[in-house]
PDB file of C-alpha atoms and ligand atoms in Angstrom:
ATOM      1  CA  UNK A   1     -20.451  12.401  11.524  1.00  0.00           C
ATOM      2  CA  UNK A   2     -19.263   8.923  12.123  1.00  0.00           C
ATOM      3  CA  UNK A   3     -17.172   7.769   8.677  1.00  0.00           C
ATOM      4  CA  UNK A   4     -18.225   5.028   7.077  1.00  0.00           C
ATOM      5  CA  UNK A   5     -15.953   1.788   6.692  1.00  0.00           C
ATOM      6  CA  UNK A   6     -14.844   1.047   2.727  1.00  0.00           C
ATOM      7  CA  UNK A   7     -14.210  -2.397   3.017  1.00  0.00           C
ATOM      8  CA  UNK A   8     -12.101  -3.323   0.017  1.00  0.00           C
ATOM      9  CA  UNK A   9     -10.960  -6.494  -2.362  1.00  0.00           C
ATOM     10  CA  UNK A  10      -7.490  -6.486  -3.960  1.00  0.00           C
ATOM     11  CA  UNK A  11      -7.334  -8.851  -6.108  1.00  0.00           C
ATOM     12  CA  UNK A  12      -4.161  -8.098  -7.779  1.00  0.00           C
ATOM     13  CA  UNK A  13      -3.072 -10.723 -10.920  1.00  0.00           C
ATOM     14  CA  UNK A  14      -5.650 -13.395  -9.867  1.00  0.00           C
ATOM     15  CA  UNK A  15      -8.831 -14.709 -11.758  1.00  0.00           C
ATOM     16  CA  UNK A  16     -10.252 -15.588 -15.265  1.00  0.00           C
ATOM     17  CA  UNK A  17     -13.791 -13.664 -16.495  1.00  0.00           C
ATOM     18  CA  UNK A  18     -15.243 -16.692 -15.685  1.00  0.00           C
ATOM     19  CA  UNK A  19     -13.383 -17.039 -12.143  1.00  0.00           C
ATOM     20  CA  UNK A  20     -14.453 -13.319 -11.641  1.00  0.00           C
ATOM     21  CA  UNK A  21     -18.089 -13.608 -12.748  1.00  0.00           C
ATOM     22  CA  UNK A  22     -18.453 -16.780 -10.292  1.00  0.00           C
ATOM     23  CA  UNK A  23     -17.010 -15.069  -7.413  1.00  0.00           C
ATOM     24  CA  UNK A  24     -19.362 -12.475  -8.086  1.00  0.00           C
ATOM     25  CA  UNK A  25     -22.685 -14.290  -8.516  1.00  0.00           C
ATOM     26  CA  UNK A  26     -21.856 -16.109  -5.259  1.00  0.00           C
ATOM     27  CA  UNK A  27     -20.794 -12.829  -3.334  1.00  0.00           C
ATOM     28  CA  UNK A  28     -23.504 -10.605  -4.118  1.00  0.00           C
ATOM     29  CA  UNK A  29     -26.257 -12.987  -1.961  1.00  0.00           C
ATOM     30  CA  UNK A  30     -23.932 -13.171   0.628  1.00  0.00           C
ATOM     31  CA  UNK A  31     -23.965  -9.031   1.294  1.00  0.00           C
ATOM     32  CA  UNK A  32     -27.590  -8.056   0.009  1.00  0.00           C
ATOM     33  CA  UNK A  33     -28.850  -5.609   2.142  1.00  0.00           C
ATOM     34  CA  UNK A  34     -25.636  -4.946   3.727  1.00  0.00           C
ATOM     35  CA  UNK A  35     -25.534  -0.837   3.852  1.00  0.00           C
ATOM     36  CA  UNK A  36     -23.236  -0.737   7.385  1.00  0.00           C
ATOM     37  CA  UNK A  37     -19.889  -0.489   4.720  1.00  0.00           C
ATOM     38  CA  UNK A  38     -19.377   0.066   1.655  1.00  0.00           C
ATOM     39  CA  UNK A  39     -18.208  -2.945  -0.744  1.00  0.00           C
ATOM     40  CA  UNK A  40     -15.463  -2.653  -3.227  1.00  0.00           C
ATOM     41  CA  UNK A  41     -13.913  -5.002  -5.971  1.00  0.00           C
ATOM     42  CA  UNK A  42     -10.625  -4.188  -7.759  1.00  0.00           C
ATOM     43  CA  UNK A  43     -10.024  -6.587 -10.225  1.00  0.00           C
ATOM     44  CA  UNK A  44      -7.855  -6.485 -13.133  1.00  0.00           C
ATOM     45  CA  UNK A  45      -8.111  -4.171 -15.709  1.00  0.00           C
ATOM     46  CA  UNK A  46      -9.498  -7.116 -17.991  1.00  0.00           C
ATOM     47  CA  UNK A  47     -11.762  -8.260 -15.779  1.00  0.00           C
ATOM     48  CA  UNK A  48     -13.330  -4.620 -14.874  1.00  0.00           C
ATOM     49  CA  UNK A  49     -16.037  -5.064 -17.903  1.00  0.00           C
ATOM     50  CA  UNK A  50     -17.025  -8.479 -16.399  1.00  0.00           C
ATOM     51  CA  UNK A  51     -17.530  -7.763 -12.868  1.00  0.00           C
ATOM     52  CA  UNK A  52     -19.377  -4.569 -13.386  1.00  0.00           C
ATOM     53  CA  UNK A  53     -21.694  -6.400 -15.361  1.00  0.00           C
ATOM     54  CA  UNK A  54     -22.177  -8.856 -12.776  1.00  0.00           C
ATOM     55  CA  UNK A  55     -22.306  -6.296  -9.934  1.00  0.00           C
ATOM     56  CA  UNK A  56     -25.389  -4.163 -11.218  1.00  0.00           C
ATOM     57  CA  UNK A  57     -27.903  -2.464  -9.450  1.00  0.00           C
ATOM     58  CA  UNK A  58     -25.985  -4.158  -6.499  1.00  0.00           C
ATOM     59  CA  UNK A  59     -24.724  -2.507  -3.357  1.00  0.00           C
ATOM     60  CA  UNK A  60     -20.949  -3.401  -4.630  1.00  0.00           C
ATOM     61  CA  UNK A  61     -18.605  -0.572  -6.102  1.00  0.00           C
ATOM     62  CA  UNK A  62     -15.791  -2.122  -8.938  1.00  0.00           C
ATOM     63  CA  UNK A  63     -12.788   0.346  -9.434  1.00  0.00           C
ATOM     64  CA  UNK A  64      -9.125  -0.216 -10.831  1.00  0.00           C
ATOM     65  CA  UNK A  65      -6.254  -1.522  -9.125  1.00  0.00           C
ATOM     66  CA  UNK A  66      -3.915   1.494 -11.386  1.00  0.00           C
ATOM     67  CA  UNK A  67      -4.904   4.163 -13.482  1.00  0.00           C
ATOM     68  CA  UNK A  68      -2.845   6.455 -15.438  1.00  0.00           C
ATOM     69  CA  UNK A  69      -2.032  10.108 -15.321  1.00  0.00           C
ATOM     70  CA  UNK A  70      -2.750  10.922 -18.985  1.00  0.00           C
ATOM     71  CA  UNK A  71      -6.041  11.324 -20.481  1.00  0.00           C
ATOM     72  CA  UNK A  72      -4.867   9.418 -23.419  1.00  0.00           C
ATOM     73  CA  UNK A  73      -1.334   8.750 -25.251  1.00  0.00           C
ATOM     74  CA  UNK A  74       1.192   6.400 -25.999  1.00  0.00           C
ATOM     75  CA  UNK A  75       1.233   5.024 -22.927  1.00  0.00           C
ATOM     76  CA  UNK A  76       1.656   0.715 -23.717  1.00  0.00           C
ATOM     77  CA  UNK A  77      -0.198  -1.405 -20.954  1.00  0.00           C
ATOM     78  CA  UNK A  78      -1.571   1.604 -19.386  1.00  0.00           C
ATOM     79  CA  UNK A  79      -5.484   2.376 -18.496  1.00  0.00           C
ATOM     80  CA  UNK A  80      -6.632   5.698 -18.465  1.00  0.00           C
ATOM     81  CA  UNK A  81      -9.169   7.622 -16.261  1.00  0.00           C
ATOM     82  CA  UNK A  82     -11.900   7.587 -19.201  1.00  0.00           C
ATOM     83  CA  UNK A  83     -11.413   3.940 -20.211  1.00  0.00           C
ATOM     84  CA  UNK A  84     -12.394   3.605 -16.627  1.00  0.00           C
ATOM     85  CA  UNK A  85     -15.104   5.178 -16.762  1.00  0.00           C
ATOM     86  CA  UNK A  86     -16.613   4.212 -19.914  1.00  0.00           C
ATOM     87  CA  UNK A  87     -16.678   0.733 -18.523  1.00  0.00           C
ATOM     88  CA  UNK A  88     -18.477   2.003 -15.461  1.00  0.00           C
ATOM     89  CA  UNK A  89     -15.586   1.709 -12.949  1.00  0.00           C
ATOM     90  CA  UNK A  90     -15.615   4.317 -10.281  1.00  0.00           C
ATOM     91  CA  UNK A  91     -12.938   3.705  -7.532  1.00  0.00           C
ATOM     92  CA  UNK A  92      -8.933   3.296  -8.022  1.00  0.00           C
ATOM     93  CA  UNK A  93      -6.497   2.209  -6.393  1.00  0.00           C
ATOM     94  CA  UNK A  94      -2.818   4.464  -6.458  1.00  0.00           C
ATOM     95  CA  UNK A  95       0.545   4.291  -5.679  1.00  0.00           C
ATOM     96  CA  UNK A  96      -0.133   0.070  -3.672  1.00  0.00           C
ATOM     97  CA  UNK A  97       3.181  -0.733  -2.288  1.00  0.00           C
ATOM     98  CA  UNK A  98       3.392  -3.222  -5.347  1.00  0.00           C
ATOM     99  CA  UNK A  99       3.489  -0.439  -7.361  1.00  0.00           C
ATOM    100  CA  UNK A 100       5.752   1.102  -5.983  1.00  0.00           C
ATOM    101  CA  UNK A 101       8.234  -1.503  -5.473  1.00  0.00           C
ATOM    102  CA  UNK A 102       7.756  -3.576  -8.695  1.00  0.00           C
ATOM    103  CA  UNK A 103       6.796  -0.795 -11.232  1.00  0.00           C
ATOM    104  CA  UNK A 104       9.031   2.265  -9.487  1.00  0.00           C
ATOM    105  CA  UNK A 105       6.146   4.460  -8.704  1.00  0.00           C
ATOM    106  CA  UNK A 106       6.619   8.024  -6.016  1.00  0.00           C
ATOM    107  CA  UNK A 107       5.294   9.863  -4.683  1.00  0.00           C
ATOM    108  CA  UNK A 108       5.280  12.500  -7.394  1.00  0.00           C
ATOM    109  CA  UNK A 109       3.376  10.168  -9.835  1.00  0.00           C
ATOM    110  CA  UNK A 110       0.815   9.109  -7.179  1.00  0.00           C
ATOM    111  CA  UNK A 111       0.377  12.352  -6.637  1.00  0.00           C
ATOM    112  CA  UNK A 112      -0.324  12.999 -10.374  1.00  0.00           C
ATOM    113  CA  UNK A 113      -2.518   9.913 -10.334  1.00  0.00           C
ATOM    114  CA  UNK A 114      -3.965  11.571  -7.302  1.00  0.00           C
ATOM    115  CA  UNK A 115      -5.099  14.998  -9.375  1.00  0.00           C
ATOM    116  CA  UNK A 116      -6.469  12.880 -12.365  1.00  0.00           C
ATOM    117  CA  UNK A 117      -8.546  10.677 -10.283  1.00  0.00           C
ATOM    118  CA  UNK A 118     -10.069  13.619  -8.806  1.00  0.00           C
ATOM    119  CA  UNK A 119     -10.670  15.217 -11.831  1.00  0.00           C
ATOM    120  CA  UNK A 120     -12.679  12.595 -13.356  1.00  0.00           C
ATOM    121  CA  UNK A 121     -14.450  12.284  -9.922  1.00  0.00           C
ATOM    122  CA  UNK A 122     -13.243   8.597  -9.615  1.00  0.00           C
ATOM    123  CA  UNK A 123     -12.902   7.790  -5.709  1.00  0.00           C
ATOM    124  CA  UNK A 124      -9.110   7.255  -5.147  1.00  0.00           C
ATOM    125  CA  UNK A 125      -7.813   4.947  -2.824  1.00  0.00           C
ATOM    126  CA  UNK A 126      -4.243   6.147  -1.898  1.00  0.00           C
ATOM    127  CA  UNK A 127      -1.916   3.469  -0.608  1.00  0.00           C
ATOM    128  CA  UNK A 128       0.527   4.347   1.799  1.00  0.00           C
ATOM    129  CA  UNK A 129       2.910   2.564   4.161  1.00  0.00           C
ATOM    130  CA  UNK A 130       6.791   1.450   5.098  1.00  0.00           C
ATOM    131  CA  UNK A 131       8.752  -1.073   4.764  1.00  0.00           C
ATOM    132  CA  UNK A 132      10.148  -3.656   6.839  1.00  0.00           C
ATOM    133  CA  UNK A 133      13.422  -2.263   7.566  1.00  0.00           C
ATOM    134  CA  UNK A 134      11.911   1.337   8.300  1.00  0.00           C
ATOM    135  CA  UNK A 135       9.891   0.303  10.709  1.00  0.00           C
ATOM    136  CA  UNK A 136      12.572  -1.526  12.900  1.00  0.00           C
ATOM    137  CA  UNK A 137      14.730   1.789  11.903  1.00  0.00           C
ATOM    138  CA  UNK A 138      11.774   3.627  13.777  1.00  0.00           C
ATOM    139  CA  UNK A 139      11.223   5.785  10.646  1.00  0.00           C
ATOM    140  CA  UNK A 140       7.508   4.779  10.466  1.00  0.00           C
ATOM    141  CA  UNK A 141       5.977   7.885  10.990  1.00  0.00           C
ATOM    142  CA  UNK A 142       8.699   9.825   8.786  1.00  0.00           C
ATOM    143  CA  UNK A 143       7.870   7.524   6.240  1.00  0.00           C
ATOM    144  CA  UNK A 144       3.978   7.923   6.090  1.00  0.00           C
ATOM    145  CA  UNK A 145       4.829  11.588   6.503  1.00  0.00           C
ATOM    146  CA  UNK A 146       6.444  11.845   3.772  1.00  0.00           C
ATOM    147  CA  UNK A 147       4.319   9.418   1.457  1.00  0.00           C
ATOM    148  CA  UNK A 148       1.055  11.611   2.651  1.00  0.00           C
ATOM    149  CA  UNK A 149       2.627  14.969   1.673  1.00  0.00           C
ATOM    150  CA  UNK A 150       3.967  13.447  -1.273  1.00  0.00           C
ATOM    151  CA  UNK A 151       0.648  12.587  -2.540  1.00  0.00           C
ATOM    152  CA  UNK A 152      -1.014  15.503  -1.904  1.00  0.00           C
ATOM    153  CA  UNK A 153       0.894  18.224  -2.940  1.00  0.00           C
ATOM    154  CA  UNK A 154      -1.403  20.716  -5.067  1.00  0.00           C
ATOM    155  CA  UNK A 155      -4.567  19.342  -3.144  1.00  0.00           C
ATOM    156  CA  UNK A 156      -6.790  21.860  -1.306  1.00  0.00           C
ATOM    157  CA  UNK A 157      -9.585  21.004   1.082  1.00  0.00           C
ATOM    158  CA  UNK A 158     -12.402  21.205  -1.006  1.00  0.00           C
ATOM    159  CA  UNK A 159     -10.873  18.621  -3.464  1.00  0.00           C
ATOM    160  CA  UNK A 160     -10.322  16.552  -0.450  1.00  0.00           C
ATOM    161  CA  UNK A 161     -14.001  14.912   0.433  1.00  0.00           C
ATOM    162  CA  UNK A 162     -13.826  11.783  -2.475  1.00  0.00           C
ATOM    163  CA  UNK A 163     -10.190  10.668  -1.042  1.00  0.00           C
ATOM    164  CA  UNK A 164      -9.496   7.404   0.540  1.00  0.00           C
ATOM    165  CA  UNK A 165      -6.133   6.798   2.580  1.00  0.00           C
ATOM    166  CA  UNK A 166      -5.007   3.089   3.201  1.00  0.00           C
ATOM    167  CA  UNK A 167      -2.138   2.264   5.908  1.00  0.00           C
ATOM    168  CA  UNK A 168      -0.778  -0.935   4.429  1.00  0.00           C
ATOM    169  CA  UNK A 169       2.703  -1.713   6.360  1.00  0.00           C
ATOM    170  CA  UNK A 170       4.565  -3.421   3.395  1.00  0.00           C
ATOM    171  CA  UNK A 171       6.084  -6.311   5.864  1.00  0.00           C
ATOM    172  CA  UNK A 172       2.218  -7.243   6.523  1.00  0.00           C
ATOM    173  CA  UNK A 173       1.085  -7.652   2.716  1.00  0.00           C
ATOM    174  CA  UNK A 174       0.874 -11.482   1.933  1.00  0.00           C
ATOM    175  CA  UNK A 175       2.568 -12.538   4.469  1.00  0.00           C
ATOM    176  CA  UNK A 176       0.666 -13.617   6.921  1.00  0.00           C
ATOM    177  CA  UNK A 177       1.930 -10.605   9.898  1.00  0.00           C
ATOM    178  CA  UNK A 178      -0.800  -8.523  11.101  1.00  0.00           C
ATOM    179  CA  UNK A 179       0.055  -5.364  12.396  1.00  0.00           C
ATOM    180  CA  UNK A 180      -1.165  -5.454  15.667  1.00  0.00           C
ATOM    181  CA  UNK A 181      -4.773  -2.817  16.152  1.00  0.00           C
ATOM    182  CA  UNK A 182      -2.402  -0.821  18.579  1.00  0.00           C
ATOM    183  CA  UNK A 183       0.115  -0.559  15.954  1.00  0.00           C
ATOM    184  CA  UNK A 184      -2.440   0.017  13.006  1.00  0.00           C
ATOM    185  CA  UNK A 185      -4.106   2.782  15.147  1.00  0.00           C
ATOM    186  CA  UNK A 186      -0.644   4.812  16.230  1.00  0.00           C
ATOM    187  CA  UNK A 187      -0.125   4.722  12.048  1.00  0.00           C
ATOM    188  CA  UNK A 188      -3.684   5.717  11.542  1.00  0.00           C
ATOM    189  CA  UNK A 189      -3.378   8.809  13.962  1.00  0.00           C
ATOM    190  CA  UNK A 190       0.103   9.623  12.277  1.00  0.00           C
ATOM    191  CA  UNK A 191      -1.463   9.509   8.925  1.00  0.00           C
ATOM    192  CA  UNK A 192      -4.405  11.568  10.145  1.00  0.00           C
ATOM    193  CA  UNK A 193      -2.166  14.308  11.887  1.00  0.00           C
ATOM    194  CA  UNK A 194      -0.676  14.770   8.680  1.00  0.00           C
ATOM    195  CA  UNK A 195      -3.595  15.316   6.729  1.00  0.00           C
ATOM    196  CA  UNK A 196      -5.225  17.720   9.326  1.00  0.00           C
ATOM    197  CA  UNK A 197      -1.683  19.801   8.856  1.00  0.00           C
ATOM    198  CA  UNK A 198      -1.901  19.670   5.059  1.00  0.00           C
ATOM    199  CA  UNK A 199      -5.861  19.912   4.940  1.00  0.00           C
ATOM    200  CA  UNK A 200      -7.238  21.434   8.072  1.00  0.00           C
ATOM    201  CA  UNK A 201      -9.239  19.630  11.424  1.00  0.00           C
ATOM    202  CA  UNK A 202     -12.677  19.068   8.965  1.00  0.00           C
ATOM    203  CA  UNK A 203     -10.824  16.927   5.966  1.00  0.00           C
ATOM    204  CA  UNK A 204      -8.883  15.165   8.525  1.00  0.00           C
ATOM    205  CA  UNK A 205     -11.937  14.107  10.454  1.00  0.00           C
ATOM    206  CA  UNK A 206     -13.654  13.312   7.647  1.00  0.00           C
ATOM    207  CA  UNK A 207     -11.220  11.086   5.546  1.00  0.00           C
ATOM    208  CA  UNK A 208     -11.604   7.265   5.355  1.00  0.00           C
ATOM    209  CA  UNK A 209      -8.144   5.623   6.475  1.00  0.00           C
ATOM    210  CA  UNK A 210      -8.506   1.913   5.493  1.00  0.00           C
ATOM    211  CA  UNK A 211      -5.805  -1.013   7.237  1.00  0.00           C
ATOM    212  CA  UNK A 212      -4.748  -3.200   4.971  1.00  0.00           C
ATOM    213  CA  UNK A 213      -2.334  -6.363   5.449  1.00  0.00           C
ATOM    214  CA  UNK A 214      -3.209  -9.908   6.048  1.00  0.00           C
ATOM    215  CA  UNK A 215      -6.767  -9.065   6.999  1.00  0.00           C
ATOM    216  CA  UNK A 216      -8.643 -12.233   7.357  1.00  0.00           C
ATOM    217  CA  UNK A 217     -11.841 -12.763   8.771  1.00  0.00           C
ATOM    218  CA  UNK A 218     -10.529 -13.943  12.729  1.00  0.00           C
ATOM    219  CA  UNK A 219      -8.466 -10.509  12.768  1.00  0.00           C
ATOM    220  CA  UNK A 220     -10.918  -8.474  11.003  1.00  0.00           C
ATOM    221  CA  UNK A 221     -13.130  -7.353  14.213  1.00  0.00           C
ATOM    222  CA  UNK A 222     -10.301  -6.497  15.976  1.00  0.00           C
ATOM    223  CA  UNK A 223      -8.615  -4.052  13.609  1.00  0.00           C
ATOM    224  CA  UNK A 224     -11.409  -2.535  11.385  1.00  0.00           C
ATOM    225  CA  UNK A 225     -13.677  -2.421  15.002  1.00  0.00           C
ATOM    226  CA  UNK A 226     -10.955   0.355  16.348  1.00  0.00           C
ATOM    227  CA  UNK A 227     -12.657   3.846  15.737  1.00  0.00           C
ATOM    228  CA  UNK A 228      -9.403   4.907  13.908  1.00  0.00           C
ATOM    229  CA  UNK A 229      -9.500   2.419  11.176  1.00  0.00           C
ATOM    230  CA  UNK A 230     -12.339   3.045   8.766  1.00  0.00           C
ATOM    231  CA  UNK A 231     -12.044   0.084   6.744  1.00  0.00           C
ATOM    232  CA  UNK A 232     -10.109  -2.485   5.213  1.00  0.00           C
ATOM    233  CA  UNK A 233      -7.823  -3.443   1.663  1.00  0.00           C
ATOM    234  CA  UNK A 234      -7.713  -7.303   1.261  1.00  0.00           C
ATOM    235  CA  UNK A 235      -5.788  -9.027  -0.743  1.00  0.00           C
ATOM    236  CA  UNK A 236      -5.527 -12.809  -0.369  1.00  0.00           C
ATOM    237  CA  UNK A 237      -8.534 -13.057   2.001  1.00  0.00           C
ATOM    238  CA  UNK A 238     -10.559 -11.296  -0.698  1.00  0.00           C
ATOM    239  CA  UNK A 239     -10.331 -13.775  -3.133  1.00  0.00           C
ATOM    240  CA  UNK A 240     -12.760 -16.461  -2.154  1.00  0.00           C
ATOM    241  CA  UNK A 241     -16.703 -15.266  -1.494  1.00  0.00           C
ATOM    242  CA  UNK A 242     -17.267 -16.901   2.073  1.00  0.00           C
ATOM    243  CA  UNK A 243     -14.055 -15.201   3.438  1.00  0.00           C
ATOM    244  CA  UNK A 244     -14.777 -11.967   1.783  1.00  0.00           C
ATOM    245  CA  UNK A 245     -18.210 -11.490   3.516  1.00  0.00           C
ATOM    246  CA  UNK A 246     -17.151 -12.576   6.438  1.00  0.00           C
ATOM    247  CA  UNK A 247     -15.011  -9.507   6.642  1.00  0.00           C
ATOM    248  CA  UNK A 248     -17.146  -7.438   5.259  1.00  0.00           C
ATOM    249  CA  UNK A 249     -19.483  -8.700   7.882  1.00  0.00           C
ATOM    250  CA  UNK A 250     -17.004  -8.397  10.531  1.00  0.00           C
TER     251      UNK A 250
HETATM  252  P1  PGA B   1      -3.040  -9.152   1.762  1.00  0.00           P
HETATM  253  O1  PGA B   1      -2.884  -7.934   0.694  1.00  0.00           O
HETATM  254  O2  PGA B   1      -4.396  -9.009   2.385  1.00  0.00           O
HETATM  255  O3  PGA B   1      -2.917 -10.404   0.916  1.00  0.00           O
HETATM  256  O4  PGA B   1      -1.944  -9.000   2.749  1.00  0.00           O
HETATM  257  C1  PGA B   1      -3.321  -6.650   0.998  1.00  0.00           C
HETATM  258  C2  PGA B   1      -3.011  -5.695  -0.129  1.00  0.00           C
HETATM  259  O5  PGA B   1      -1.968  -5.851  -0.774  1.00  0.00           O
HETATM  260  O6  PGA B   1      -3.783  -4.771  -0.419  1.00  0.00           O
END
């Protein structure tokens, strides 16, 4: 079964309601009809209310950029699972590099994100991926090792089907620096070796492994047209509606 590609939008601290809703209104016209992918927005958690609205009945998915591990508690700034959801939110994001490096979060709470996602049957989108100085270290493939373990300790196979994997290198995120589609796939295969350890041959064949990293849409055939990568996490190039179709339209 060939997968199909998850092409997402990260739009991390950006947009008002208003900014959201018009990105929306001009973005749906531009992907009617478009079944080849599937189409998601992660806005902020303010903005989630809005751009589901906007997005109904439409062939475009809206999910969180974070969730909590709780169901509830006293947890300031936090969003849990069933907020989510009563909103109508169905896909998260968990454990983006930003995360990690801004907000100190492992692999043991991605991990926990990881079960409570699943749980609530929200699609998670686990982010994954080293740093600068790891790569050039050649610890690349230790690295995503241990990230991909990390986040799924306690998972079995038949939990596995709703999970999404994206490789984004950190050094490629807003900056401008591609990973090259040779370098994206030898990641991708790493990544995928791992989870067909963990998971067995079927979840590892089956699993969606997105690229994400200053995708734009002149790079985007090249990388999400390899039969490795199954998709694509976009930050910057996400933001405006023109460039976002494009890629999804790549
Ligand atoms: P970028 O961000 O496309 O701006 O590099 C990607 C991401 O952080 O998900």
């Amino acid at each position: 079964m060939p997968r199909k590609a998850l092409i997402a939008a990260n739009w991390k601290m950006f947009k008002t309601p208003a900014e959201a809703k018009a990105f929306v209104d001009a973005f749906l016209p531009l992907v009617a009809g478009h079944d080849r992918d599937e189409i998601a927005l992660f806005p902020s958690p303010v903005l989630l209310p809005t751009v589901i609205e906007a997005a109904k009945g439409s062939n475009v998915a809206v999910g969180a950029q974070n969730i909590h591990f709780a169901e509830e508690g006293a947890y300031t700034g936090e969003t849990s699972l069933n907020q989510l959801k009563a909103v109508g939110g169905t896909h998260t994001l968990i454990g983006h590099s930003e995360r990690r490096q801004y907000f100190a979060e492992t692999d043991e709470i991605v991990n926990k994100k990881l079960h409570t996602a699943l749980k609530h049957g929200v699609v998670p989108v686990v982010c994954v991926g080293e740093v600068l100085a790891e790569r050039e270290a050649d610890k690349t493939a230790d690295v995503l090792k241990t990230q991909i373990a990390g986040a799924l300790v306690g998972i079995t196979a038949e939990m596995a089907a709703p999970i999404v994997i994206a490789y984004e290198p950190v050094w490629a995120i807003g900056t401008g620096k591609t990973a090259t589609p040779e370098m994206a796939v030898d990641a991708h295969k790493i990544i995928r070796a791992e989870v067909a350890k963990l998971l067995g041959a079927e979840v590892a064949a089956a699993v969606r492994i997105l690229y994400g990293g200053s995708v734009k849409p002149d790079n985007a055939t090249s990388l999400i047209g390899q039969e490795e990568i199954d998709g694509a996490l976009v930050g910057g190039a996400s933001l405006k509606p023109d460039s976002f179709a494009a890629i999804v339209k790549y």
